[in-house]
CSV table of C-alpha atoms in Angstrom, one decimal:
chain,number,residue,atom,x,y,z
Q,78,GLN,CA,5.1,-51.7,45.0
Q,79,VAL,CA,3.7,-52.6,41.6
Q,80,GLN,CA,6.5,-54.2,39.6
Q,81,LEU,CA,7.7,-57.1,37.5
Q,82,VAL,CA,11.1,-58.5,38.3
Q,83,GLN,CA,12.9,-60.7,35.8
Q,84,SER,CA,15.6,-63.3,36.3
Q,85,GLY,CA,19.2,-62.6,35.5
Q,86,ALA,CA,21.2,-62.7,32.3
Q,87,GLU,CA,21.9,-66.1,30.5
Q,88,VAL,CA,24.5,-67.3,28.1
Q,89,LYS,CA,23.5,-70.4,26.1
Q,90,GLN,CA,25.0,-72.5,23.4
Q,91,PRO,CA,23.1,-72.9,20.1
Q,92,GLY,CA,20.5,-75.6,20.3
Q,93,ALA,CA,20.0,-75.2,24.1
Q,94,SER,CA,17.0,-73.9,25.9
Q,95,VAL,CA,16.5,-70.9,28.1
Q,96,LYS,CA,13.7,-70.2,30.7
Q,97,VAL,CA,13.2,-66.7,31.9
Q,98,SER,CA,11.1,-65.8,34.9
Q,99,CYS,CA,9.0,-62.7,35.6
Q,100,LYS,CA,7.8,-62.3,39.2
Q,101,ALA,CA,4.9,-59.9,39.7
Q,102,SER,CA,4.1,-58.0,42.9
Q,103,GLY,CA,1.7,-55.2,44.0
Q,104,TYR,CA,-1.3,-56.1,41.9
Q,105,THR,CA,-3.8,-59.0,41.4
Q,106,PHE,CA,-1.8,-61.3,39.2
Q,107,THR,CA,-4.8,-63.1,37.7
Q,108,SER,CA,-6.5,-59.9,36.6
Q,109,TYR,CA,-4.0,-59.4,33.8
Q,110,GLY,CA,-2.0,-61.2,31.2
Q,111,ILE,CA,1.7,-61.3,30.7
Q,112,THR,CA,3.3,-60.7,27.3
Q,113,TRP,CA,6.9,-61.3,26.2
Q,114,VAL,CA,8.7,-58.9,23.9
Q,115,ARG,CA,12.3,-59.2,22.8
Q,116,GLN,CA,14.8,-56.7,21.4
Q,117,ALA,CA,17.9,-57.8,19.5
Q,118,PRO,CA,20.9,-55.5,19.9
Q,119,GLY,CA,20.3,-52.2,18.3
Q,120,GLN,CA,16.9,-53.3,16.9
Q,121,GLY,CA,13.3,-52.6,17.6
Q,122,LEU,CA,10.7,-54.4,19.7
Q,123,GLU,CA,9.4,-57.8,18.6
Q,124,TRP,CA,6.2,-59.2,20.2
Q,125,MET,CA,6.6,-63.0,21.0
Q,126,GLY,CA,3.2,-63.8,22.5
Q,127,TRP,CA,1.1,-63.5,25.6
Q,128,ILE,CA,-0.6,-65.6,28.2
Q,129,SER,CA,-3.6,-64.9,30.4
Q,130,ALA,CA,-2.8,-65.3,34.0
Q,131,TYR,CA,-6.5,-65.8,34.6
Q,132,ASN,CA,-7.1,-68.9,32.5
Q,133,GLY,CA,-3.8,-69.8,30.9
Q,134,ASN,CA,-5.0,-69.0,27.4
Q,135,ARG,CA,-2.0,-68.1,25.2
Q,136,ASN,CA,-1.2,-66.8,21.8
Q,137,TYR,CA,2.3,-67.0,20.2
Q,138,ALA,CA,3.8,-65.1,17.3
Q,139,GLN,CA,4.3,-67.3,14.3
Q,140,LYS,CA,8.0,-66.6,14.2
Q,141,VAL,CA,8.6,-68.5,17.5
Q,142,GLN,CA,5.6,-70.8,17.4
Q,143,GLY,CA,6.8,-74.4,18.1
Q,144,ARG,CA,9.9,-73.2,20.0
Q,145,VAL,CA,8.3,-71.1,22.8
Q,146,THR,CA,6.2,-72.0,25.8
Q,147,MET,CA,4.7,-69.4,28.1
Q,148,THR,CA,3.4,-70.4,31.5
Q,149,THR,CA,2.3,-68.9,34.7
Q,150,ASP,CA,2.3,-70.1,38.3
Q,151,THR,CA,-0.4,-68.3,40.2
Q,152,SER,CA,0.8,-69.6,43.6
Q,153,THR,CA,4.1,-67.7,43.2
Q,154,ARG,CA,2.8,-64.9,40.9
Q,155,THR,CA,5.4,-65.8,38.4
Q,156,ALA,CA,5.4,-66.0,34.6
Q,157,TYR,CA,7.9,-68.0,32.6
Q,158,MET,CA,9.0,-68.0,29.0
Q,159,GLU,CA,11.0,-71.0,27.7
Q,160,LEU,CA,12.6,-70.8,24.3
Q,161,ARG,CA,14.1,-74.0,22.8
Q,162,ARG,CA,16.5,-74.8,20.1
Q,163,LEU,CA,18.2,-71.5,20.5
Q,164,ARG,CA,20.0,-69.8,17.6
Q,165,PRO,CA,22.5,-67.0,17.5
Q,166,ASP,CA,19.8,-64.6,16.2
Q,167,ASP,CA,17.8,-65.3,19.4
Q,168,THR,CA,20.3,-63.1,21.2
Q,169,ALA,CA,18.3,-60.3,22.6
Q,170,VAL,CA,17.0,-58.6,25.7
Q,171,TYR,CA,13.7,-60.3,26.7
Q,172,TYR,CA,11.1,-58.3,28.5
Q,173,CYS,CA,7.9,-59.4,30.2
Q,174,ALA,CA,5.1,-56.9,30.5
Q,175,ARG,CA,1.7,-56.8,32.0
Q,176,VAL,CA,-1.2,-56.9,29.5
Q,177,HIS,CA,-4.3,-54.9,30.0
Q,178,VAL,CA,-6.8,-55.2,27.1
Q,179,GLY,CA,-3.9,-55.4,24.7
Q,180,TRP,CA,-1.6,-52.6,25.8
Q,181,PHE,CA,1.5,-53.2,28.0
Q,182,ASP,CA,1.4,-51.0,31.0
Q,183,LEU,CA,4.0,-52.4,33.3
Q,184,TRP,CA,7.4,-53.7,32.1
Q,185,GLY,CA,10.1,-55.9,33.7
Q,186,GLN,CA,13.7,-54.7,33.6
Q,187,GLY,CA,14.7,-57.1,30.9
Q,188,THR,CA,16.8,-60.2,30.7
Q,189,LEU,CA,19.8,-60.4,28.3
Q,190,VAL,CA,20.0,-63.8,26.6
Q,191,THR,CA,23.2,-64.4,24.7
Q,192,VAL,CA,23.4,-67.4,22.3
Q,193,SER,CA,26.9,-68.2,21.4
Q,194,SER,CA,29.2,-71.1,21.0
U,41,GLU,CA,-0.5,-59.4,10.1
U,42,ILE,CA,-0.8,-55.7,10.4
U,43,VAL,CA,2.5,-53.9,9.5
U,44,LEU,CA,3.1,-50.6,11.3
U,45,THR,CA,5.3,-48.1,9.5
U,46,GLN,CA,6.7,-45.2,11.6
U,47,SER,CA,8.0,-42.0,10.1
U,48,PRO,CA,10.3,-40.3,10.2
U,49,GLY,CA,13.1,-42.7,11.2
U,50,THR,CA,14.8,-39.9,13.1
U,51,LEU,CA,13.5,-36.5,14.1
U,52,SER,CA,16.2,-33.9,15.0
U,53,LEU,CA,14.7,-31.1,17.2
U,54,SER,CA,15.6,-28.7,19.9
U,55,PRO,CA,14.1,-28.6,23.4
U,56,GLY,CA,10.9,-26.6,23.4
U,57,GLU,CA,10.0,-27.5,19.8
U,58,ARG,CA,7.0,-29.6,18.8
U,59,ALA,CA,7.5,-33.2,17.7
U,60,THR,CA,5.0,-35.0,15.4
U,61,LEU,CA,5.5,-38.7,15.0
U,62,SER,CA,3.5,-40.8,12.5
U,63,CYS,CA,2.4,-44.4,12.6
U,64,ARG,CA,0.7,-45.8,9.5
U,65,ALA,CA,-0.9,-49.3,9.5
U,66,SER,CA,-1.1,-51.6,6.5
U,67,GLN,CA,-4.8,-52.0,7.2
U,68,SER,CA,-7.3,-50.4,9.5
U,69,VAL,CA,-6.6,-51.0,13.2
U,70,THR,CA,-9.7,-52.5,14.9
U,71,SER,CA,-11.3,-50.1,17.4
U,72,ASN,CA,-8.3,-47.8,17.1
U,73,TYR,CA,-6.5,-50.2,19.4
U,74,LEU,CA,-3.1,-48.5,19.1
U,75,ALA,CA,-0.6,-47.7,21.9
U,76,TRP,CA,2.6,-45.7,22.1
U,77,TYR,CA,5.7,-46.4,24.1
U,78,GLN,CA,8.9,-44.4,24.9
U,79,GLN,CA,12.3,-46.1,25.3
U,80,LYS,CA,15.5,-44.6,26.5
U,81,PRO,CA,18.9,-46.4,26.0
U,82,GLY,CA,19.4,-49.3,28.4
U,83,GLN,CA,15.8,-49.0,29.8
U,84,ALA,CA,12.6,-50.9,29.4
U,85,PRO,CA,9.9,-49.2,27.3
U,86,ARG,CA,7.5,-46.9,29.1
U,87,PHE,CA,3.8,-46.9,28.3
U,88,LEU,CA,2.4,-43.6,27.1
U,89,ILE,CA,-0.9,-43.8,25.2
U,90,TYR,CA,-3.6,-46.4,24.7
U,91,ALA,CA,-6.6,-46.6,22.4
U,92,ALA,CA,-4.9,-44.0,20.1
U,93,SER,CA,-5.5,-41.0,22.3
U,94,ASN,CA,-5.7,-41.8,26.0
U,95,ARG,CA,-2.8,-40.9,28.1
U,96,ALA,CA,-1.6,-43.5,30.6
U,97,THR,CA,-1.5,-42.6,34.3
U,98,GLY,CA,1.2,-40.1,35.1
U,99,ILE,CA,2.0,-39.2,31.5
U,100,PRO,CA,2.4,-35.4,31.1
U,101,ASP,CA,-0.2,-33.6,29.0
U,102,ARG,CA,2.5,-32.5,26.5
U,103,PHE,CA,2.1,-36.0,25.1
U,104,SER,CA,-1.0,-36.5,23.0
U,105,GLY,CA,-2.1,-39.2,20.6
U,106,ASN,CA,-4.5,-38.8,17.7
U,107,GLY,CA,-5.8,-40.7,14.7
U,108,SER,CA,-8.1,-43.4,13.6
U,109,GLY,CA,-8.3,-46.2,11.1
U,110,ALA,CA,-4.8,-46.7,9.7
U,111,ASP,CA,-3.2,-43.3,10.4
U,112,PHE,CA,-2.0,-42.3,13.9
U,113,THR,CA,0.2,-39.6,15.3
U,114,LEU,CA,2.0,-38.9,18.6
U,115,THR,CA,2.6,-35.3,19.3
U,116,ILE,CA,4.9,-33.9,22.0
U,117,SER,CA,3.9,-30.2,22.3
U,118,ARG,CA,7.1,-28.9,23.7
U,119,LEU,CA,10.1,-31.1,24.0
U,120,GLU,CA,11.7,-31.4,27.4
U,121,PRO,CA,15.3,-32.8,27.7
U,122,GLU,CA,14.0,-36.1,29.1
U,123,ASP,CA,11.8,-36.6,26.0
U,124,PHE,CA,14.7,-37.4,23.7
U,125,ALA,CA,14.2,-41.2,23.1
U,126,VAL,CA,12.9,-43.7,20.7
U,127,TYR,CA,9.1,-44.0,20.4
U,128,TYR,CA,7.2,-47.1,19.2
U,129,CYS,CA,3.6,-47.6,18.2
U,130,GLN,CA,1.9,-51.0,18.8
U,131,GLN,CA,-1.4,-52.3,17.6
U,132,TYR,CA,-3.5,-54.7,19.6
U,133,GLY,CA,-6.6,-54.8,17.5
U,134,SER,CA,-5.6,-57.9,15.6
U,135,SER,CA,-3.5,-60.9,16.3
U,136,PRO,CA,-0.6,-61.0,16.0
U,137,TRP,CA,0.0,-57.8,18.0
U,138,THR,CA,2.7,-55.8,16.2
U,139,PHE,CA,5.1,-52.9,16.8
U,140,GLY,CA,6.3,-50.2,14.5
U,141,GLN,CA,10.1,-50.0,13.9
U,142,GLY,CA,10.4,-46.9,16.0
U,143,THR,CA,11.2,-43.2,15.6
U,144,LYS,CA,14.2,-41.7,17.3
U,145,VAL,CA,13.8,-38.2,18.6
U,146,GLU,CA,17.3,-36.7,19.0
U,147,ILE,CA,18.6,-33.4,20.1
U,148,LYS,CA,19.5,-31.1,17.2
């Protein structure tokens, strides 16, 4: 079955880091990229960046540049997104999605990250 | 950065009616690299259209995309009950990739 399965919800304190995983199955992992998109409560979709699972090339949105790292592990077909120095406005559902050319054709179920003291 | 502006913010229609959603870019979108997504409450987005006018696999033909340059539309020819949702456009012609703010299609 072609799918992306994400790790579970997280609650973090301000200043901490979070690492969300996204495990792919049912397709050739290295033939696509993985993007990360977040959605704050009641808000729209915000693109955070993407990584090629083929060669590891990555591109981050300026808003999270310097705080985010996206990686892939081809041996386990898993992508990771780590966000550091968390702030309350990082509270959101974080989605991974498969990238083909530049569109996002397969989405994970989302991971709620709550940043609160 | 290309800013995508979607209009209207909310569209109130009845089942069976035609829905026309607009997505306007702040500059021309390279190669008409524009996609559309549907999102229902509590769910991940669903991929609908790529390259402005090509339906994704399994998407019903009542969904159609059109446009070029900086002006794009998504049309739902006859709304089914399951089509009431929020729709987003996304451009991937220039980095950073960006989304519009969404159009909510609600039941009138």
